[in-house]
Coordinates of C-alpha atoms in Angstrom, one line a residue:
M191 CA 127.0 31.9 -87.7
K192 CA 124.7 29.3 -86.4
R193 CA 125.7 28.2 -82.9
L194 CA 125.6 24.4 -83.6
A195 CA 127.0 24.4 -87.2
G196 CA 128.9 21.2 -87.8
K197 CA 127.5 19.5 -84.8
T198 CA 125.4 16.3 -84.6
A199 CA 122.5 15.6 -82.2
L200 CA 120.3 12.8 -81.2
V201 CA 116.9 13.7 -79.6
T202 CA 115.0 10.7 -78.4
G203 CA 111.3 10.8 -78.7
S204 CA 111.4 13.6 -81.2
S205 CA 108.3 12.8 -83.3
R206 CA 106.1 15.1 -81.1
G207 CA 105.9 17.6 -78.2
I208 CA 109.1 18.8 -76.5
G209 CA 111.2 16.4 -78.5
R210 CA 110.0 17.7 -81.8
A211 CA 110.4 21.3 -80.8
T212 CA 113.9 20.5 -79.6
A213 CA 114.9 18.7 -82.8
L214 CA 113.6 21.6 -84.9
R215 CA 115.5 24.2 -82.8
L216 CA 118.8 22.3 -82.9
A217 CA 118.5 21.9 -86.6
R218 CA 117.8 25.7 -87.0
E219 CA 121.1 26.2 -85.0
G220 CA 122.9 24.2 -87.6
A221 CA 123.1 20.7 -86.1
T222 CA 122.4 17.5 -88.1
V223 CA 119.7 15.9 -86.0
A224 CA 118.8 12.2 -85.5
V225 CA 115.0 12.1 -85.1
H226 CA 114.3 9.1 -82.9
Y227 CA 110.8 7.6 -82.6
A228 CA 109.3 4.3 -81.3
D229 CA 106.1 3.6 -83.3
N230 CA 104.7 6.8 -84.8
A231 CA 106.4 6.8 -88.1
D232 CA 104.1 9.4 -89.6
A233 CA 104.8 11.9 -86.9
A234 CA 108.5 11.3 -87.1
K235 CA 108.4 11.9 -90.9
A236 CA 106.6 15.1 -90.3
T237 CA 109.3 16.3 -87.9
L238 CA 111.9 15.3 -90.5
A239 CA 110.0 17.1 -93.3
A240 CA 109.7 20.3 -91.1
I241 CA 113.4 20.4 -90.5
E242 CA 114.2 19.9 -94.2
E243 CA 111.7 22.5 -95.3
E244 CA 113.6 25.0 -93.2
G245 CA 116.9 24.0 -94.9
G246 CA 118.1 21.8 -92.0
R247 CA 119.6 18.3 -92.0
A248 CA 118.1 15.3 -90.2
F249 CA 117.5 11.6 -90.5
L250 CA 115.2 9.1 -88.8
V251 CA 116.1 6.4 -86.2
R252 CA 113.5 3.9 -85.0
A253 CA 113.9 2.0 -81.8
E254 CA 111.4 1.0 -79.1
L255 CA 112.8 1.8 -75.6
G256 CA 112.2 -0.2 -72.5
V257 CA 112.5 -3.6 -74.2
P258 CA 115.5 -6.0 -74.4
G259 CA 118.1 -4.8 -76.9
D260 CA 116.7 -1.3 -77.1
V261 CA 119.9 0.6 -76.8
D262 CA 121.7 -1.7 -79.3
T263 CA 118.9 -1.1 -81.9
L264 CA 119.0 2.6 -81.4
F265 CA 122.8 2.8 -81.5
Q266 CA 123.0 0.8 -84.7
G267 CA 120.5 3.0 -86.4
L268 CA 122.2 6.1 -85.1
T269 CA 125.7 5.2 -86.2
A270 CA 124.4 4.1 -89.7
G271 CA 122.5 7.4 -90.0
L272 CA 125.5 9.5 -88.9
R273 CA 127.8 7.7 -91.4
E274 CA 125.4 8.4 -94.3
A275 CA 124.7 12.0 -93.3
T276 CA 128.1 13.2 -92.2
G277 CA 130.6 10.5 -93.3
K278 CA 131.6 9.7 -89.7
E279 CA 130.3 8.2 -86.5
E280 CA 130.4 11.2 -84.1
L281 CA 127.7 12.5 -81.8
N282 CA 128.1 15.9 -80.2
I283 CA 124.7 16.3 -78.4
L284 CA 122.5 13.8 -76.7
V285 CA 119.0 14.8 -75.6
N286 CA 117.3 12.1 -73.5
N287 CA 113.7 13.2 -74.0
A288 CA 111.7 10.0 -74.6
G289 CA 109.6 9.0 -71.7
V290 CA 106.2 7.6 -70.6
M291 CA 103.9 9.0 -68.0
G292 CA 102.3 7.2 -65.2
G293 CA 98.9 8.8 -64.3
V294 CA 98.2 5.9 -61.9
K295 CA 96.8 6.4 -58.4
P296 CA 99.2 5.0 -55.7
E297 CA 96.7 2.3 -54.7
D298 CA 96.4 1.2 -58.4
L299 CA 100.2 1.0 -59.1
T300 CA 101.4 -2.4 -60.1
P301 CA 105.0 -3.8 -60.4
E302 CA 104.5 -4.1 -64.1
I303 CA 103.6 -0.4 -64.5
F304 CA 106.5 0.6 -62.3
D305 CA 109.0 -1.6 -64.2
R306 CA 107.8 -0.1 -67.5
L307 CA 108.4 3.5 -66.2
I308 CA 111.8 2.7 -64.9
A309 CA 112.8 0.8 -68.1
V310 CA 111.9 3.7 -70.4
N311 CA 112.5 6.7 -68.3
A312 CA 115.7 5.7 -66.4
K313 CA 117.3 2.5 -67.6
A314 CA 117.3 3.3 -71.3
P315 CA 118.8 6.8 -70.9
L316 CA 121.4 5.5 -68.6
F317 CA 122.7 2.8 -71.0
L318 CA 122.2 5.0 -74.0
T319 CA 124.4 7.7 -72.4
Q320 CA 127.0 5.0 -71.6
R321 CA 126.9 3.8 -75.2
V322 CA 127.2 7.2 -77.0
L323 CA 130.2 8.2 -74.9
S324 CA 132.2 6.0 -77.2
I325 CA 131.4 8.3 -80.2
M326 CA 131.1 11.7 -78.3
P327 CA 134.1 13.9 -78.6
D328 CA 135.3 16.2 -75.8
G329 CA 133.1 19.2 -75.4
G330 CA 129.9 17.3 -76.0
R331 CA 126.5 18.0 -74.4
I332 CA 124.1 15.6 -72.6
I333 CA 120.7 17.0 -71.7
N334 CA 118.1 15.0 -69.8
I335 CA 114.5 16.0 -69.9
G336 CA 113.2 15.7 -66.3
T337 CA 110.0 17.0 -64.7
G338 CA 108.9 19.7 -62.4
L339 CA 107.3 16.9 -60.4
L340 CA 110.7 16.3 -58.8
R341 CA 109.9 19.4 -56.7
Y342 CA 106.1 19.5 -56.9
A343 CA 104.0 16.7 -55.4
N344 CA 101.4 14.8 -57.4
P345 CA 100.5 11.4 -55.8
D346 CA 99.2 10.0 -59.1
E347 CA 102.7 10.4 -60.6
V348 CA 104.8 8.9 -57.7
A349 CA 106.3 6.2 -59.9
Y350 CA 106.9 8.5 -62.8
S351 CA 108.6 11.0 -60.6
M352 CA 110.8 8.3 -59.1
S353 CA 111.9 7.3 -62.6
K354 CA 112.6 10.9 -63.6
G355 CA 114.4 11.4 -60.2
A356 CA 116.8 8.6 -61.4
L357 CA 117.4 10.6 -64.6
D358 CA 118.3 13.6 -62.6
Q359 CA 120.9 11.5 -60.7
I360 CA 122.4 10.5 -64.1
S361 CA 123.0 14.2 -64.7
L362 CA 124.6 14.7 -61.4
H363 CA 127.0 11.9 -61.4
F364 CA 127.9 11.8 -65.1
A365 CA 128.6 15.6 -64.8
R366 CA 131.4 14.8 -62.4
L367 CA 132.7 11.9 -64.4
L368 CA 132.8 13.8 -67.7
G369 CA 134.0 17.2 -66.5
P370 CA 137.6 16.5 -67.4
R371 CA 136.4 15.9 -71.0
N372 CA 134.5 19.2 -71.0
I373 CA 131.2 17.3 -71.6
T374 CA 128.4 19.0 -69.7
V375 CA 125.4 17.0 -68.4
N376 CA 122.3 18.8 -67.2
T377 CA 118.6 18.2 -66.5
V378 CA 115.9 20.4 -67.9
S379 CA 112.6 20.0 -66.0
P380 CA 109.4 21.3 -67.6
G381 CA 106.1 21.9 -66.0
I382 CA 102.8 21.4 -67.7
T383 CA 103.5 21.7 -71.5
N384 CA 101.0 21.6 -74.3
N385 CA 101.5 18.1 -75.9
G386 CA 98.5 18.2 -78.1
S387 CA 96.4 16.2 -75.8
P388 CA 92.6 16.9 -75.9
I389 CA 92.7 18.2 -72.4
F390 CA 94.4 21.3 -73.6
D391 CA 91.3 22.2 -75.7
V392 CA 89.1 22.3 -72.6
P393 CA 88.8 26.0 -71.5
E394 CA 88.3 25.2 -67.8
A395 CA 91.3 22.8 -67.8
R396 CA 93.5 25.4 -69.7
E397 CA 92.7 28.0 -67.1
F398 CA 93.5 25.8 -64.2
M399 CA 96.8 24.6 -65.7
A400 CA 97.8 28.2 -66.8
N401 CA 97.3 29.5 -63.2
M402 CA 99.8 27.0 -61.9
N403 CA 102.8 29.0 -63.1
A404 CA 104.0 32.5 -62.7
F405 CA 103.3 33.6 -66.3
K406 CA 99.7 32.4 -66.2
R407 CA 99.8 30.7 -69.5
I408 CA 100.4 27.1 -70.7
A409 CA 103.9 26.3 -71.9
E410 CA 104.4 25.5 -75.5
P411 CA 107.0 22.8 -76.5
E412 CA 109.2 25.6 -78.0
D413 CA 109.5 27.2 -74.5
V414 CA 111.4 24.1 -73.4
G415 CA 113.2 23.4 -76.7
D416 CA 114.8 26.8 -76.6
V417 CA 116.3 26.1 -73.1
V418 CA 117.7 22.8 -74.4
A419 CA 119.3 24.6 -77.4
F420 CA 121.0 27.0 -75.0
L421 CA 122.4 24.2 -72.9
A422 CA 123.6 22.5 -76.1
S423 CA 125.6 25.6 -77.2
D424 CA 129.0 26.7 -76.2
D425 CA 127.4 29.6 -74.3
A426 CA 126.5 27.0 -71.6
R427 CA 130.0 25.5 -71.3
W428 CA 130.2 26.5 -67.6
I429 CA 126.9 24.9 -66.6
T430 CA 127.0 21.2 -65.6
G431 CA 125.3 18.8 -63.2
T432 CA 122.5 21.2 -62.6
F433 CA 118.7 21.1 -62.5
V434 CA 117.2 23.8 -64.8
D435 CA 113.7 24.7 -63.8
A436 CA 111.9 25.3 -67.1
S437 CA 108.4 25.2 -65.6
G438 CA 107.6 28.9 -65.9
G439 CA 107.9 29.4 -62.2
T440 CA 105.5 26.6 -61.2
L441 CA 107.9 25.6 -58.4
L442 CA 107.6 29.1 -56.9
G443 CA 104.3 28.2 -55.3
G444 CA 101.0 30.1 -55.2

């Protein structure tokens, strides 16, 4: 029996990287998955096709996050897709994965860049979580994708880390709020993970990044997606409000 048979899931930002790996894994476990994307329709369609080729069920939802009306647009597409795919508006699993990186030196940070990071990485997940609770039955799962940078300093990502720190606080406080409904809320925090960027093809860069964690290899998106799938299952029913380090031991130090 597949662990998520009969469940529905929304994975934001699931056209590539960790989001794509998570969507694929949840579908393999039996969930009907809403594949959300902002602008890369081809990549989202590739995720959808990969799920369907394996016999899974999924549908696409397009919505740009960090702009006025973003949650309304996403929610409307989600509920329409759920009705068509399952005959009812019910969401069991929410994975807040979509995000934007900073990569800006502290002295070059601007209010506009900061506002963008907060809007996409913190504000959108907060109000999306608020919205989907109206269609999430008791026993649901909310999983926020954070970052190991909440515990590992990188000055060029100070604003990004602040935005992801806010996401971690959503997990903490909503876990207490939703406990009586048996809805768990957790943060999964990856370290450096291969996202297809050209930097991962540079041997010297690969060696440097691999040596940052305990296993001395670069994480693949599936390494994180599998952790998310566990937290989405009933096996994780007694875990809530926690920070799950999925960085391969990066936070252990040298």
